[in-house]
Amino acid sequence: VRFRRFVAGAIGLALLSGCATVEPPAVTGGAAAPPTLAYRIAQSLTTEVGPRLAGTPREAAARDWAVRTLKDLKFTHVRVEPFTFQGWVREREEAAIVSHGNQALAVAALGGSISTPKAGITAPVAFIASYDDLLLAPPGAYAGKIAFVNDRMKAARDGSGYGIAVRKRSRGAIEAAKRGALALVIRSVGTDNTRFPHTGNMNYDKSVKKIPAAAVSNADADQIERLNAMGMPVQLKLTLKTRAVPNAPSGNVVADIMGVEKPQEIVLLAAHLDSWDLGPGAIDDATGVAIVTAAALKAAGPEMKPKRTIRVVLYGAEEVGVHGGDAYAKAHASDLKNHVMATEADFGTGRVWRFASKASAADLPFFDSVAAGLRDLGVERGNNESSGGADIAVLGKAGVPIVGLTQDGTTYFDYHHTANDTLDKVDAAALEQNVEVYARVARAFANR
Amino acid sequence: VRFRRFVAGAIGLALLSGCATVEPPAVTGGAAAPPTLAYRIAQSLTTEVGPRLAGTPREAAARDWAVRTLKDLKFTHVRVEPFTFQGWVREREEAAIVSHGNQALAVAALGGSISTPKAGITAPVAFIASYDDLLLAPPGAYAGKIAFVNDRMKAARDGSGYGIAVRKRSRGAIEAAKRGALALVIRSVGTDNTRFPHTGNMNYDKSVKKIPAAAVSNADADQIERLNAMGMPVQLKLTLKTRAVPNAPSGNVVADIMGVEKPQEIVLLAAHLDSWDLGPGAIDDATGVAIVTAAALKAAGPEMKPKRTIRVVLYGAEEVGVHGGDAYAKAHASDLKNHVMATEADFGTGRVWRFASKASAADLPFFDSVAAGLRDLGVERGNNESSGGADIAVLGKAGVPIVGLTQDGTTYFDYHHTANDTLDKVDAAALEQNVEVYARVARAFANR
């Protein structure tokens, strides 16, 4: 209730004054919280809803929050497009180095992992330096052991270290099981040096025995690595309890600012509403929600009368398999030809530094001109091979023109998928640069 | 076993070469581990022993480690001076904001806290901006509520923010109980913005009802603070299970490098062996153990023949009430007159920047000359009112001359008493500066 007053008050002032910079009553966090609309949206979602794992009542609460918030902000046709998926929840997770005094490890089950037996799995560690080494090992190499894969992710502005590092999380359990391992434990896919384990989705293969899979924090992985380097055999105990949730409910929240000339033509701004369960998902992806919501309003201007419809889609169940992205594409299959552009914000709050695209040859000059209009914000022109992001990639494949606005992800993987992804990690100034970039892009396409 | 070879190999080379910089086989952690003796000692204690709460088998393992290590390093008269104390262990701790979707909080029981009832305590929060505000509240002010004390510690080179901030941890449960609170929850006494709660000892007063007491991380405290600032009533659930351990065993590990001219006169270098249970206690106080051990050897020189005896005391049960400090003073009461100087390392690995003291007027010129000999290492002369540190303060009070070497503690309270106090937080270069400073001081007093 109080939030409605906050945000509605803020945007009300914005509408009256014709600008989106407003001065509502200050809410202080650790640092003084900047009072911009985008910051307030991220603050409200992370503080009032908090963690919101897909398929759980917390994601449902996030949808309720989103519907309320978008209505308060004068979006129209605000609705939930429901779907279900195969859900998963963690119930208990423990790990310890038992060979050296029962040292508890900071551990997180990977999303989708099966449970261990109730008494846990206690076994020697097969120390595997990297996922590539795992792939090179022969069948049976890890029989009776817990496979520990140690490679460390490299930080990069474009997040390019993630793709390589995430292979062990995504397919490590399959490849370790093929080689006889009892369980998989990985060094977290993340660039911090803390004791926060990073969770994230993992996969099984129908033809390979399922084994439990978990990540330990980087600092805990260091501990295992050091013992190994000292020549000391390491024994781990791993206990996971997880639960599959068949037909878990989720949904995409869709909201429009109707176009006045070509209302059927849609400029789509995407982010995802769900978060991992370990933390409140500030940079993944409350700030994405904040960026696209604030940018849509800014693009529409105080009159709220763009030529084409500006649509915000807050996707459900992204983290756990991009189910929302698939659901939207399916529900709107017949209408995708009317989507004139789609873009997504799902990489934290670093400043946008690159405008990539996926446009037809005929359309490229227009895309180039939009990119050129972002130069004063520090944005360079990228290539024309952008996927756009997890939720909208399916749209791009179906022919929807894509803009990929690359944010600076240098520190993104310090917090991503951890308990430590909290509001204080948000760079408020960079958040506003994002809003301005997304707003200019949305405005250009909406009023083309 | 492997460690013996490592450290003994290192110091063996050092003895042969007459210098303490050696190049044993590299052990890599997250970053390449510098191969100095001090670093190796900190590495060995944190990696092979890990967390070592006073009074538990893990502290006993640390004593075994210390005896083995000090003997390997050619100290003599290596012995344990045992004592017992009233111990405490944590068994379970959980907290959540239940008024806004059951958001789990990162929480740690304060050391010594009683348990909550098994079902936990669920109650509205009385939001208290600071410990000073708590003291100003009238009796009954927090009846039926969980008192939440929010003041944030300020980082400072000399750690001076700690004394003020720690009052709420030390006496908050007493003062909150006087005012009717059901439990105390504090913002962690620490300067980070993570989700690691900081533990630490707390006190009860015999005349006041005991209530459970815990700390939430700074990021979690922000969440409570924001909800409060938004005008939203917060309800918390707190569940603690702890256990008192009567007559818990501990001990001080004492080791000497015997003086050749005045063996009965002792230069005492102190650190503590125990750590809090949440993490492996790298900067609190494995690095102190490493600094004083390496410095004693460096001061004694390759011949190991100082004029006076250089003694290393690795105290037990410091964190939980400075029991080791008291036990040593008691056991050596008749011998304290022979202690010509005591100094302590228990503030991480920041560079030493100040030499303070507690010396007689007659001795001051000599202390000044020792301080002057540290100027090239960036050390300034402090005052003559140093306590020396927690474990040796009792010696200072009994008349033992004290040197207080103040380390740069700017980031110390980011990690102190948390799970995140791991080896990667150690600044290897600063560690060596510490060793050199402590060695020069020890040498000056030993060979005076």
JSON list of N, CA and C in Angstrom, two decimals, chain B residues 157 353-356 371 374-375 378-382:
[
{"chain": "B", "resi": 157, "resn": "ARG", "atom": "N", "xyz": [41.40, 3.46, 10.11]},
{"chain": "B", "resi": 157, "resn": "ARG", "atom": "CA", "xyz": [42.71, 2.79, 10.09]},
{"chain": "B", "resi": 157, "resn": "ARG", "atom": "C", "xyz": [43.05, 2.18, 11.43]},
{"chain": "B", "resi": 353, "resn": "TRP", "atom": "N", "xyz": [51.72, 0.73, 11.24]},
{"chain": "B", "resi": 353, "resn": "TRP", "atom": "CA", "xyz": [51.97, 2.17, 10.98]},
{"chain": "B", "resi": 353, "resn": "TRP", "atom": "C", "xyz": [52.27, 2.95, 12.25]},
{"chain": "B", "resi": 354, "resn": "ARG", "atom": "N", "xyz": [52.16, 2.29, 13.40]},
{"chain": "B", "resi": 354, "resn": "ARG", "atom": "CA", "xyz": [52.40, 3.04, 14.65]},
{"chain": "B", "resi": 354, "resn": "ARG", "atom": "C", "xyz": [53.01, 2.13, 15.70]},
{"chain": "B", "resi": 355, "resn": "PHE", "atom": "N", "xyz": [53.96, 2.67, 16.40]},
{"chain": "B", "resi": 355, "resn": "PHE", "atom": "CA", "xyz": [54.60, 1.98, 17.52]},
{"chain": "B", "resi": 355, "resn": "PHE", "atom": "C", "xyz": [54.17, 2.71, 18.79]},
{"chain": "B", "resi": 356, "resn": "ALA", "atom": "N", "xyz": [53.30, 2.11, 19.55]},
{"chain": "B", "resi": 356, "resn": "ALA", "atom": "CA", "xyz": [52.93, 2.68, 20.85]},
{"chain": "B", "resi": 356, "resn": "ALA", "atom": "C", "xyz": [53.60, 1.84, 21.93]},
{"chain": "B", "resi": 371, "resn": "ALA", "atom": "N", "xyz": [61.56, 2.48, 18.26]},
{"chain": "B", "resi": 371, "resn": "ALA", "atom": "CA", "xyz": [60.57, 3.05, 17.33]},
{"chain": "B", "resi": 371, "resn": "ALA", "atom": "C", "xyz": [61.26, 3.75, 16.18]},
{"chain": "B", "resi": 374, "resn": "LEU", "atom": "N", "xyz": [62.21, 1.93, 13.10]},
{"chain": "B", "resi": 374, "resn": "LEU", "atom": "CA", "xyz": [61.15, 1.38, 12.24]},
{"chain": "B", "resi": 374, "resn": "LEU", "atom": "C", "xyz": [60.64, 2.39, 11.22]},
{"chain": "B", "resi": 375, "resn": "ARG", "atom": "N", "xyz": [61.25, 3.59, 11.24]},
{"chain": "B", "resi": 375, "resn": "ARG", "atom": "CA", "xyz": [60.73, 4.66, 10.40]},
{"chain": "B", "resi": 375, "resn": "ARG", "atom": "C", "xyz": [60.75, 4.32, 8.92]},
{"chain": "B", "resi": 378, "resn": "GLY", "atom": "N", "xyz": [57.73, 2.79, 7.57]},
{"chain": "B", "resi": 378, "resn": "GLY", "atom": "CA", "xyz": [56.48, 3.55, 7.60]},
{"chain": "B", "resi": 378, "resn": "GLY", "atom": "C", "xyz": [55.81, 3.57, 8.96]},
{"chain": "B", "resi": 379, "resn": "VAL", "atom": "N", "xyz": [56.58, 3.35, 10.00]},
{"chain": "B", "resi": 379, "resn": "VAL", "atom": "CA", "xyz": [56.01, 3.27, 11.34]},
{"chain": "B", "resi": 379, "resn": "VAL", "atom": "C", "xyz": [56.31, 4.55, 12.11]},
{"chain": "B", "resi": 380, "resn": "GLU", "atom": "N", "xyz": [55.28, 5.19, 12.63]},
{"chain": "B", "resi": 380, "resn": "GLU", "atom": "CA", "xyz": [55.46, 6.41, 13.42]},
{"chain": "B", "resi": 380, "resn": "GLU", "atom": "C", "xyz": [55.40, 6.07, 14.91]},
{"chain": "B", "resi": 381, "resn": "ARG", "atom": "N", "xyz": [55.90, 6.99, 15.71]},
{"chain": "B", "resi": 381, "resn": "ARG", "atom": "CA", "xyz": [55.88, 6.79, 17.17]},
{"chain": "B", "resi": 381, "resn": "ARG", "atom": "C", "xyz": [54.52, 7.17, 17.72]},
{"chain": "B", "resi": 382, "resn": "GLY", "atom": "N", "xyz": [53.88, 6.25, 18.44]},
{"chain": "B", "resi": 382, "resn": "GLY", "atom": "CA", "xyz": [52.62, 6.54, 19.11]},
{"chain": "B", "resi": 382, "resn": "GLY", "atom": "C", "xyz": [52.86, 6.93, 20.56]}
]
